Short mmCIF file of C-alpha atoms and ligand atoms in Angstrom, two decimals:
data_model
loop_
_atom_site.label_atom_id
_atom_site.label_comp_id
_atom_site.label_asym_id
_atom_site.label_seq_id
_atom_site.Cartn_x
_atom_site.Cartn_y
_atom_site.Cartn_z
CA MET A 1 -0.08 0.04 0.00
CA LYS A 2 1.25 3.55 -0.74
CA THR A 3 1.71 5.96 2.22
CA LYS A 4 -1.34 7.52 3.75
CA ARG A 5 -0.06 10.88 2.44
CA ALA A 6 0.26 9.73 -1.10
CA PHE A 7 -3.16 8.24 -0.87
CA PHE A 8 -4.62 11.50 0.41
CA LEU A 9 -2.99 13.54 -2.37
CA GLU A 10 -4.53 11.25 -4.92
CA ALA A 11 -7.98 11.43 -3.37
CA TYR A 12 -7.66 15.20 -3.05
CA LYS A 13 -7.59 15.49 -6.75
CA LEU A 14 -11.22 14.30 -6.81
CA GLY A 15 -12.09 17.64 -5.24
CA ILE A 16 -13.07 16.37 -1.85
CA ILE A 17 -11.91 19.37 0.01
CA LYS A 18 -12.14 22.97 -1.12
CA PHE A 19 -10.61 26.06 0.43
CA GLY A 20 -12.13 29.60 0.22
CA LYS A 21 -15.11 30.96 1.96
CA PHE A 22 -18.11 28.73 2.65
CA THR A 23 -21.33 29.23 4.50
CA LEU A 24 -22.13 26.11 6.53
CA LYS A 25 -25.58 24.79 7.33
CA SER A 26 -25.36 26.43 10.72
CA GLY A 27 -24.66 29.81 9.10
CA ILE A 28 -21.11 29.88 10.22
CA GLU A 29 -18.50 30.89 7.62
CA SER A 30 -15.82 28.34 7.13
CA PRO A 31 -12.43 28.52 5.38
CA PHE A 32 -12.86 25.09 3.93
CA TYR A 33 -15.56 22.76 2.64
CA VAL A 34 -15.48 18.96 2.83
CA ASP A 35 -17.52 16.63 0.66
CA LEU A 36 -16.19 13.07 0.62
CA ARG A 37 -18.90 11.63 -1.69
CA PRO A 38 -16.84 11.79 -4.86
CA LEU A 39 -14.48 9.15 -3.30
CA ALA A 40 -17.19 6.62 -4.06
CA SER A 41 -17.07 7.46 -7.74
CA ASP A 42 -13.51 6.21 -8.14
CA PRO A 43 -13.53 2.39 -7.40
CA LYS A 44 -9.80 2.08 -7.02
CA ILE A 45 -9.76 4.95 -4.37
CA LEU A 46 -12.76 3.62 -2.52
CA LYS A 47 -11.25 0.18 -2.32
CA GLN A 48 -7.87 1.62 -1.14
CA LEU A 49 -9.80 3.84 1.41
CA SER A 50 -11.59 0.80 2.81
CA ASN A 51 -8.20 -0.91 3.45
CA TYR A 52 -6.65 2.14 5.17
CA LEU A 53 -9.81 2.27 7.37
CA LEU A 54 -9.73 -1.51 8.13
CA GLU A 55 -5.99 -1.43 8.92
CA ILE A 56 -6.50 0.88 12.03
CA LEU A 57 -9.22 -1.07 13.46
CA PRO A 58 -9.32 -4.11 16.00
CA LEU A 59 -11.36 -6.15 13.41
CA ASP A 60 -11.97 -9.10 15.70
CA ASN A 61 -14.16 -6.99 17.78
CA PHE A 62 -16.92 -6.51 15.22
CA ASP A 63 -19.83 -8.74 14.04
CA LEU A 64 -21.35 -6.19 11.77
CA ILE A 65 -20.60 -2.92 9.87
CA CYS A 66 -22.98 -0.03 9.38
CA GLY A 67 -22.47 3.19 7.61
CA VAL A 68 -24.11 6.58 8.60
CA PRO A 69 -26.23 7.55 5.66
CA TYR A 70 -25.60 8.61 2.97
CA ALA A 71 -21.99 9.50 2.42
CA ALA A 72 -20.55 6.58 4.45
CA LEU A 73 -22.70 3.80 2.82
CA PRO A 74 -20.33 3.10 0.01
CA MET A 75 -17.38 3.17 2.36
CA ALA A 76 -19.06 0.65 4.77
CA THR A 77 -20.01 -1.54 1.74
CA ALA A 78 -16.37 -1.50 0.46
CA MET A 79 -15.13 -2.32 4.06
CA SER A 80 -17.51 -5.17 4.33
CA LEU A 81 -16.37 -6.58 0.95
CA GLU A 82 -12.74 -6.38 1.98
CA SER A 83 -13.10 -7.79 5.49
CA TYR A 84 -16.07 -10.16 5.12
CA ILE A 85 -17.63 -8.52 8.03
CA PRO A 86 -21.42 -8.57 7.26
CA LEU A 87 -23.08 -5.24 6.40
CA ILE A 88 -26.36 -3.86 7.77
CA LEU A 89 -28.06 -0.80 6.44
CA LYS A 90 -29.55 1.96 8.44
CA ARG A 91 -32.28 3.94 6.78
CA LYS A 92 -32.49 7.68 7.29
CA GLU A 93 -36.12 7.52 8.03
CA ALA A 94 -38.20 4.29 8.92
CA LYS A 95 -40.38 2.87 6.23
CA THR A 96 -43.95 3.99 6.52
CA TYR A 97 -45.21 0.70 5.16
CA GLY A 98 -44.60 -3.03 5.60
CA THR A 99 -42.00 -3.88 8.29
CA LYS A 100 -41.45 -0.25 9.21
CA LYS A 101 -37.86 -1.32 9.86
CA LEU A 102 -35.09 1.20 10.47
CA ILE A 103 -32.28 -1.17 10.15
CA GLU A 104 -32.13 -3.61 7.31
CA GLY A 105 -30.10 -6.80 6.81
CA LEU A 106 -29.38 -9.81 8.98
CA PHE A 107 -28.49 -9.30 12.63
CA HIS A 108 -29.37 -10.33 16.12
CA LYS A 109 -29.38 -8.62 19.38
CA GLY A 110 -26.18 -8.29 21.37
CA GLN A 111 -23.98 -8.18 18.21
CA ASN A 112 -21.22 -5.52 18.10
CA CYS A 113 -21.56 -3.18 15.16
CA LEU A 114 -18.85 -0.98 13.86
CA LEU A 115 -20.12 2.42 12.67
CA VAL A 116 -18.56 4.12 9.75
CA GLU A 117 -18.81 7.88 9.11
CA ASP A 118 -17.20 10.01 6.43
CA VAL A 119 -16.74 13.27 8.28
CA ILE A 120 -17.20 14.12 11.98
CA THR A 121 -17.94 17.75 13.00
CA SER A 122 -20.08 18.13 16.15
CA GLY A 123 -20.88 14.42 16.28
CA LYS A 124 -24.58 15.02 16.27
CA SER A 125 -25.64 12.82 13.35
CA LEU A 126 -23.35 10.12 14.54
CA LEU A 127 -25.10 10.14 18.04
CA GLU A 128 -28.41 9.89 16.35
CA THR A 129 -27.33 6.84 14.44
CA ILE A 130 -25.66 5.25 17.53
CA TYR A 131 -28.97 5.85 19.47
CA GLU A 132 -30.99 4.05 16.68
CA VAL A 133 -28.60 1.15 16.26
CA GLU A 134 -28.47 0.60 20.03
CA ASN A 135 -32.19 0.74 20.05
CA GLU A 136 -32.28 -2.30 17.93
CA GLY A 137 -30.43 -4.19 20.69
CA LEU A 138 -27.05 -3.92 19.03
CA LYS A 139 -23.86 -2.82 20.73
CA VAL A 140 -21.73 0.03 19.40
CA SER A 141 -18.11 0.13 20.88
CA ASP A 142 -16.19 1.72 17.95
CA ILE A 143 -16.69 4.28 15.22
CA ILE A 144 -14.38 4.67 12.24
CA VAL A 145 -14.26 8.36 10.67
CA VAL A 146 -12.44 9.19 7.49
CA LEU A 147 -11.99 12.82 8.35
CA ASP A 148 -12.11 14.62 11.61
CA ARG A 149 -12.96 18.37 11.29
CA GLN A 150 -11.76 18.87 14.74
CA GLN A 151 -14.75 20.62 15.92
CA GLY A 152 -15.47 18.68 19.11
CA GLY A 153 -17.41 15.65 17.79
CA ARG A 154 -14.68 13.22 18.56
CA GLU A 155 -14.27 14.29 22.18
CA LYS A 156 -18.02 14.43 22.68
CA LEU A 157 -18.29 10.74 21.52
CA GLN A 158 -15.27 9.68 23.55
CA GLU A 159 -16.74 11.15 26.66
CA LYS A 160 -19.82 8.95 26.21
CA GLY A 161 -17.50 5.90 26.15
CA TYR A 162 -17.19 5.36 22.25
CA GLN A 163 -13.79 4.63 20.84
CA VAL A 164 -13.38 7.00 17.81
CA HIS A 165 -10.85 6.08 15.19
CA THR A 166 -9.92 8.63 12.50
CA LEU A 167 -7.91 8.27 9.36
CA PHE A 168 -7.21 12.08 8.81
CA THR A 169 -7.72 15.25 10.81
CA ILE A 170 -8.17 18.49 9.09
CA SER A 171 -4.84 19.80 10.66
CA GLU A 172 -2.87 16.83 9.11
CA ILE A 173 -4.50 17.57 5.76
CA VAL A 174 -3.65 21.28 5.92
CA LYS A 175 -0.08 20.40 6.85
CA ILE A 176 0.28 18.03 3.95
CA LEU A 177 -1.27 20.61 1.51
CA GLN A 178 0.97 23.44 2.88
CA GLU A 179 4.04 21.23 2.44
CA GLU A 180 2.89 20.55 -1.13
CA GLN A 181 2.52 24.29 -1.58
CA GLN A 182 -1.24 24.06 -2.25
CA LEU A 183 -2.18 26.37 0.55
CA THR A 184 -0.67 29.79 1.30
CA GLU A 185 0.44 30.76 4.77
CA ASP A 186 -2.58 33.15 5.06
CA GLU A 187 -4.97 30.41 4.21
CA VAL A 188 -3.31 28.12 6.76
CA GLU A 189 -3.43 30.78 9.40
CA ARG A 190 -7.04 31.39 8.79
CA ILE A 191 -7.90 27.64 9.13
CA HIS A 192 -5.99 27.41 12.27
CA ASP A 193 -7.81 30.43 13.59
CA PHE A 194 -11.14 28.97 12.61
CA LEU A 195 -10.27 25.60 14.24
CA GLY A 196 -9.16 27.39 17.37
CA GLY A 197 -12.60 28.98 17.67
CA HIS A 198 -11.27 32.52 16.80
CA SER A 199 -13.08 34.92 14.54
CA ILE A 200 -11.77 34.94 11.02
CA THR A 201 -11.75 37.40 8.16
CA PHE A 202 -11.76 36.54 4.59
CA GLU A 203 -10.36 39.88 3.35
CA GLU A 204 -7.34 39.24 1.40
CA LYS A 205 -4.47 41.83 1.82
CA LYS A 206 -3.77 43.72 -1.41
CA LYS A 207 -0.50 43.31 -3.15
CA THR A 208 1.88 46.21 -2.79
CA ARG A 209 2.30 48.44 -5.82
CA TYR A 210 5.69 48.80 -7.49
CA GLU A 211 5.62 52.54 -6.71
CA GLU A 212 5.35 51.64 -2.99
CA LYS A 213 8.18 49.08 -3.20
CA LEU A 214 10.34 51.78 -4.80
CA LYS A 215 9.84 53.85 -1.71
CA ASN A 216 10.67 50.95 0.61
CA ILE A 217 13.71 49.47 -1.12
CA ASP A 218 16.73 51.55 -1.75
CA HIS A 219 19.31 49.16 -3.45
CA PRO A 220 20.14 50.74 -6.82
CA VAL A 221 19.61 47.31 -8.64
CA ALA A 222 16.08 46.81 -7.18
CA THR A 223 15.31 50.51 -7.95
CA ARG A 224 16.41 50.04 -11.57
CA LEU A 225 14.34 46.81 -11.92
CA LEU A 226 11.24 48.39 -10.59
CA GLU A 227 11.65 51.37 -12.88
CA ILE A 228 12.05 49.15 -15.89
CA ALA A 229 8.91 47.07 -14.90
CA LEU A 230 6.81 50.32 -14.57
CA GLN A 231 8.17 51.75 -17.76
CA LYS A 232 7.78 48.65 -19.85
CA LYS A 233 4.67 47.34 -17.93
CA SER A 234 6.46 44.12 -17.66
CA ASN A 235 7.17 42.01 -14.57
CA LEU A 236 8.41 39.20 -16.79
CA ILE A 237 11.82 37.70 -16.27
CA ALA A 238 12.70 35.20 -19.05
CA SER A 239 14.77 32.18 -18.09
CA ALA A 240 17.19 31.60 -20.93
CA ASP A 241 17.93 27.85 -20.20
CA VAL A 242 19.54 27.37 -23.66
CA THR A 243 22.98 25.89 -24.36
CA THR A 244 24.74 27.87 -27.07
CA THR A 245 25.73 31.46 -27.27
CA GLN A 246 23.74 31.90 -30.43
CA GLU A 247 20.53 30.75 -28.84
CA LEU A 248 21.18 32.86 -25.83
CA LEU A 249 21.85 35.97 -27.89
CA ASN A 250 18.84 35.36 -30.18
CA LEU A 251 16.60 34.99 -27.18
CA ALA A 252 17.94 38.19 -25.54
CA GLU A 253 17.47 40.15 -28.83
CA THR A 254 13.93 38.92 -29.51
CA LEU A 255 12.53 39.05 -25.93
CA GLY A 256 14.54 42.14 -25.01
CA PRO A 257 11.77 44.80 -25.54
CA HIS A 258 9.30 42.80 -23.51
CA ILE A 259 11.21 41.75 -20.39
CA ALA A 260 12.39 43.39 -17.19
CA GLY A 261 15.17 40.84 -16.86
CA LEU A 262 16.73 37.87 -18.40
CA LYS A 263 17.90 35.01 -16.16
CA THR A 264 20.80 32.94 -17.20
CA HIS A 265 22.47 29.55 -16.18
CA ILE A 266 25.76 30.69 -17.67
CA ASP A 267 27.38 27.33 -16.93
CA ILE A 268 25.16 25.40 -19.29
CA ILE A 269 26.45 27.40 -22.40
CA ARG A 270 28.59 24.79 -24.27
CA ASP A 271 30.60 27.32 -26.40
CA PHE A 272 30.95 29.96 -23.66
CA ASP A 273 33.45 32.66 -24.56
CA TYR A 274 33.61 35.87 -22.41
CA GLN A 275 33.93 38.20 -25.43
CA GLN A 276 31.52 36.43 -27.66
CA THR A 277 28.91 35.50 -25.06
CA ILE A 278 29.05 38.05 -22.29
CA LEU A 279 30.03 41.26 -24.00
CA ARG A 280 27.45 40.80 -26.77
CA LEU A 281 24.75 39.85 -24.18
CA LYS A 282 25.63 42.99 -22.07
CA ASP A 283 25.14 45.18 -25.30
CA ILE A 284 21.79 43.63 -26.00
CA ALA A 285 20.78 44.11 -22.30
CA GLU A 286 21.77 47.71 -22.52
CA LYS A 287 20.05 48.23 -25.87
CA HIS A 288 16.74 46.87 -24.75
CA ASP A 289 16.96 47.93 -21.21
CA PHE A 290 16.66 44.75 -19.08
CA LEU A 291 18.74 43.31 -16.22
CA LEU A 292 20.80 40.24 -16.05
CA MET A 293 20.19 37.69 -13.32
CA GLU A 294 22.66 34.80 -13.09
CA ASP A 295 20.87 31.92 -11.37
CA ARG A 296 24.05 30.46 -9.90
CA LYS A 297 22.50 29.38 -6.65
CA PHE A 298 25.61 29.98 -4.59
CA GLY A 299 25.65 27.60 -1.65
CA ASP A 300 29.29 27.47 -0.28
CA ILE A 301 31.36 29.12 2.43
CA GLY A 302 32.20 32.81 1.80
CA ASN A 303 35.76 32.38 0.49
CA THR A 304 34.67 29.87 -2.10
CA GLN A 305 31.72 31.82 -3.10
CA GLU A 306 33.83 34.95 -3.62
CA LEU A 307 36.03 32.95 -5.93
CA GLN A 308 33.07 31.42 -7.85
CA PHE A 309 31.50 34.86 -8.11
CA SER A 310 34.58 36.85 -9.43
CA GLN A 311 37.00 34.25 -10.93
CA GLY A 312 37.02 31.44 -13.39
CA MET A 313 36.01 31.83 -17.00
CA TYR A 314 32.57 33.31 -16.18
CA LYS A 315 33.56 36.27 -14.03
CA ILE A 316 30.09 36.61 -12.97
CA SER A 317 30.88 39.74 -10.85
CA ASN A 318 31.67 41.65 -14.05
CA TRP A 319 28.42 41.44 -15.70
CA ALA A 320 25.43 40.07 -13.47
CA ASP A 321 23.12 42.75 -12.13
CA MET A 322 21.67 40.08 -9.86
CA VAL A 323 22.73 36.65 -8.60
CA THR A 324 20.72 33.86 -6.76
CA ALA A 325 22.18 32.51 -3.65
CA HIS A 326 21.11 30.08 -0.90
CA ALA A 327 21.24 31.25 2.56
CA ILE A 328 22.50 27.95 3.75
CA GLY A 329 26.04 28.94 4.20
CA GLY A 330 25.03 31.56 6.88
CA THR A 331 25.26 35.33 7.32
CA GLN A 332 28.97 35.91 6.47
CA ALA A 333 28.82 33.57 3.45
CA LEU A 334 26.12 35.82 1.99
CA GLN A 335 28.43 38.81 2.10
CA SER A 336 30.47 37.58 -0.90
CA PHE A 337 28.86 39.37 -3.72
CA ALA A 338 29.96 43.02 -3.37
CA GLN A 339 27.11 45.40 -4.43
CA THR A 340 25.56 43.00 -6.85
CA GLY A 341 21.85 42.48 -5.99
CA ILE A 342 21.22 39.18 -4.26
CA ILE A 343 18.20 37.15 -4.66
CA ALA A 344 18.23 34.72 -1.86
CA ILE A 345 16.48 31.47 -2.25
CA LEU A 346 13.99 30.96 0.35
CA GLY A 347 11.61 28.44 -1.11
CA MET A 348 11.93 26.36 -4.30
CA SER A 349 9.38 25.43 -6.76
CA SER A 350 10.26 21.73 -7.04
CA LYS A 351 8.30 18.94 -5.43
CA SER A 352 9.41 17.58 -2.06
CA ASN A 353 12.24 20.06 -1.73
CA LEU A 354 13.57 20.89 1.75
CA THR A 355 12.63 24.57 2.03
CA ASP A 356 9.90 24.02 4.64
CA ALA A 357 8.50 26.74 6.93
CA HIS A 358 11.29 26.23 9.47
CA TYR A 359 14.02 26.47 6.96
CA ARG A 360 12.40 29.63 5.46
CA GLU A 361 12.11 31.25 8.84
CA GLU A 362 15.68 30.65 9.63
CA ALA A 363 16.90 31.71 6.13
CA MET A 364 14.81 34.89 6.48
CA LYS A 365 16.82 35.86 9.58
CA ILE A 366 20.17 35.53 7.73
CA ILE A 367 18.69 37.54 4.69
CA THR A 368 17.19 40.39 6.55
CA ASN A 369 20.46 41.78 7.79
CA ASN A 370 22.08 41.88 4.44
CA PRO A 371 21.64 45.24 2.66
CA ASN A 372 22.49 43.61 -0.77
CA VAL A 373 19.67 41.16 -0.63
CA ILE A 374 17.03 42.84 -2.81
CA GLY A 375 14.67 40.01 -2.81
CA CYS A 376 13.87 36.30 -2.52
CA VAL A 377 12.91 33.40 -4.67
CA ALA A 378 9.97 32.00 -2.77
CA GLN A 379 6.63 30.15 -3.19
CA ASN A 380 4.90 32.09 -0.39
CA GLN A 381 4.34 35.68 0.57
CA ILE A 382 7.24 37.61 2.03
CA GLN A 383 7.80 40.91 3.74
CA ASP A 384 7.20 44.16 1.78
CA ASP A 385 10.71 45.55 1.78
CA LEU A 386 11.98 42.73 -0.48
CA LEU A 387 11.08 41.80 -3.95
CA LEU A 388 9.55 38.45 -4.56
CA PHE A 389 10.60 36.42 -7.68
CA THR A 390 8.59 33.35 -8.48
CA PRO A 391 9.73 30.66 -10.89
CA GLY A 392 7.70 27.71 -11.78
CA VAL A 393 5.24 29.85 -13.77
CA HIS A 394 3.31 28.49 -16.75
CA LEU A 395 -0.01 29.13 -18.36
CA THR A 396 -0.83 25.52 -18.14
CA THR A 397 -0.25 24.22 -14.69
CA ALA A 398 0.65 20.61 -15.54
CA ASP A 399 3.92 19.91 -13.76
CA ASP A 400 6.93 18.54 -15.74
CA ASP A 401 8.24 15.02 -15.24
CA LYS A 402 11.19 16.24 -13.24
CA GLY A 403 9.60 17.63 -10.17
CA GLN A 404 8.91 21.16 -11.36
CA GLN A 405 5.60 22.48 -10.18
CA TYR A 406 3.79 25.20 -12.14
CA ARG A 407 1.44 27.98 -11.24
CA THR A 408 -0.29 30.53 -13.25
CA PRO A 409 0.69 34.28 -13.42
CA GLU A 410 -2.96 34.99 -11.81
CA TYR A 411 -2.20 32.62 -8.96
CA VAL A 412 1.25 33.93 -8.05
CA PHE A 413 0.30 37.54 -8.07
CA LYS A 414 -3.06 37.04 -6.18
CA LYS A 415 -1.93 34.53 -3.66
CA LEU A 416 1.81 34.99 -3.22
CA HIS A 417 1.98 38.74 -4.03
CA THR A 418 4.94 38.03 -6.23
CA ASP A 419 6.68 40.96 -7.95
CA PHE A 420 8.38 39.20 -10.82
CA ILE A 421 7.46 35.83 -12.67
CA ILE A 422 10.28 33.86 -14.03
CA VAL A 423 9.34 31.89 -17.01
CA GLY A 424 11.62 29.50 -18.86
CA ARG A 425 10.07 26.63 -21.04
CA GLY A 426 6.68 28.53 -21.32
CA ILE A 427 8.68 30.95 -23.59
CA TYR A 428 11.88 29.37 -25.00
CA LYS A 429 10.02 26.11 -25.96
CA ALA A 430 7.24 27.92 -27.68
CA GLU A 431 6.86 27.85 -31.44
CA ASN A 432 6.93 31.68 -31.52
CA ILE A 433 8.93 32.80 -28.68
CA GLU A 434 8.26 36.60 -29.08
CA GLN A 435 4.50 35.95 -29.17
CA ALA A 436 4.74 33.71 -26.04
CA ALA A 437 6.83 36.36 -24.12
CA LEU A 438 4.27 38.99 -25.07
CA THR A 439 1.54 36.81 -23.72
CA TYR A 440 3.31 36.16 -20.44
CA LYS A 441 4.11 40.01 -20.30
CA ILE A 442 0.49 40.93 -20.82
CA LYS A 443 -0.82 38.18 -18.39
CA GLY A 444 1.79 39.03 -15.74
CA TRP A 445 0.80 42.67 -15.93
CA GLU A 446 -2.97 41.98 -15.82
CA ALA A 447 -2.43 39.75 -12.89
CA TYR A 448 -0.33 42.40 -11.15
CA GLU A 449 -3.12 45.11 -11.74
CA ASN A 450 -5.76 42.65 -10.45
CA ALA A 451 -3.84 41.89 -7.26
CA ILE A 452 -3.16 45.60 -6.36
CA SER A 453 -6.77 46.70 -6.96
P1 5BU B 517 10.86 26.61 -16.39
O1 5BU B 517 11.34 26.08 -17.75
O2 5BU B 517 9.95 27.79 -16.40
O3 5BU B 517 10.44 25.43 -15.44
O4 5BU B 517 12.33 27.20 -15.81
C1 5BU B 517 12.48 27.68 -14.50
C2 5BU B 517 13.73 28.37 -14.19
O5 5BU B 517 13.78 28.80 -12.83
C3 5BU B 517 14.90 27.28 -14.34
O6 5BU B 517 16.02 28.01 -14.80
C4 5BU B 517 15.16 26.97 -12.89
O7 5BU B 517 16.45 26.56 -12.64
C5 5BU B 517 14.67 28.06 -12.11
N1 5BU B 517 14.21 27.88 -10.79
C6 5BU B 517 13.12 27.11 -10.49
O8 5BU B 517 12.48 26.64 -11.45
N2 5BU B 517 12.68 26.93 -9.22
C7 5BU B 517 13.35 27.39 -8.28
O9 5BU B 517 12.89 27.22 -7.10
C8 5BU B 517 14.57 28.19 -8.51
C9 5BU B 517 15.00 28.45 -9.71
BR1 5BU B 517 15.49 28.81 -7.09
#
């Protein structure tokens, strides 16, 4: 069997939990909405689910299985098929004719019946079912629940002496989705406030305008980049992940008028030559007014980084306006880049990376004291006196097969409050690269304007 986490992520794709603003039956506004019924429409998932549920139960204790109508009925049926524990069916309302039975199937008094429920909130509907099942002379000792919304139901039932087993809690799920970068920190905070019984607001903070950022950030490179963005109405940084000088220069020349910056991985150029590659690239950058970001991702001790930055054949210090660097080497290591604008890597876009909330918090402490850090690469909102650069942007959000995860410009501006989108394959792999760059430029700017208004 796959891990519980992997199973959840697959089931999640069926749309069983939604995040946003929902008004519950009680009139309360909730930041999430759960409906596990779609699970029954995927036989493979339903079968797997029943096995996960059976795995956590003391199966020898039960003579019968009964689902709380309706959502748990297919789950109870699947569990019965997998375990050979006989199923009984509880009606929602007693028949008004014939036997007037409330419980259907074969059973006799004194048997112990396992109850199955999809979601437990206050526990009210479960208590009603328990009462009705017990009324038929059956015993209920255990209840299995797929998802505990953590709103007191479990405790209430346990106080009454029932053993409640749960496959997932909402906190567990929120943690998984946050780690998978499916939820922003704002959303997570709101959910925790809600679960903690605190009042919540759904108002989303507006994204800070570039003009405002210009006032808050005084590094000359950041100022220049923001000025270019405003003047060109472009927050697009094209990632030039090509492997020859000619391709790099062609890309720079064609995209130049539409971009605020060009991001390079200079060490992937096969025919690198300082004169031919860099001096010509520099000319094009000047002609079309865009900045150069070398995505070197420095991650060594200070002395080595200094050498990697200024020596060797690339001589990055001579030409890059910005460089990317990990904060992993600590405060002093991050002082290796003279006045070049540092884009510190806080969170990566790839699947199962190690830049979790704790890492980001510690990295932020290192970054904040460095006057040359002008911004971060991150997949979450960051403080207002830094620029946020977000790679992993594509108009279609299907991930690649090497762990890259994509989001749309709309998403990253609205949810992450990004300042600059970094787009690689979405542009340089397009049939018409100029057209693609224009599309990303326009979409990026529209998304920015929507996020600030
Ligand atoms: P893509 O083709 O749009 O997936 O290219 C993204 C570029 O951004 C590529 O050069 C990566 O090296 C770079 N990148 C990234 O994708 N994710 C990250 O977290 C960081 C950099 Br840091």
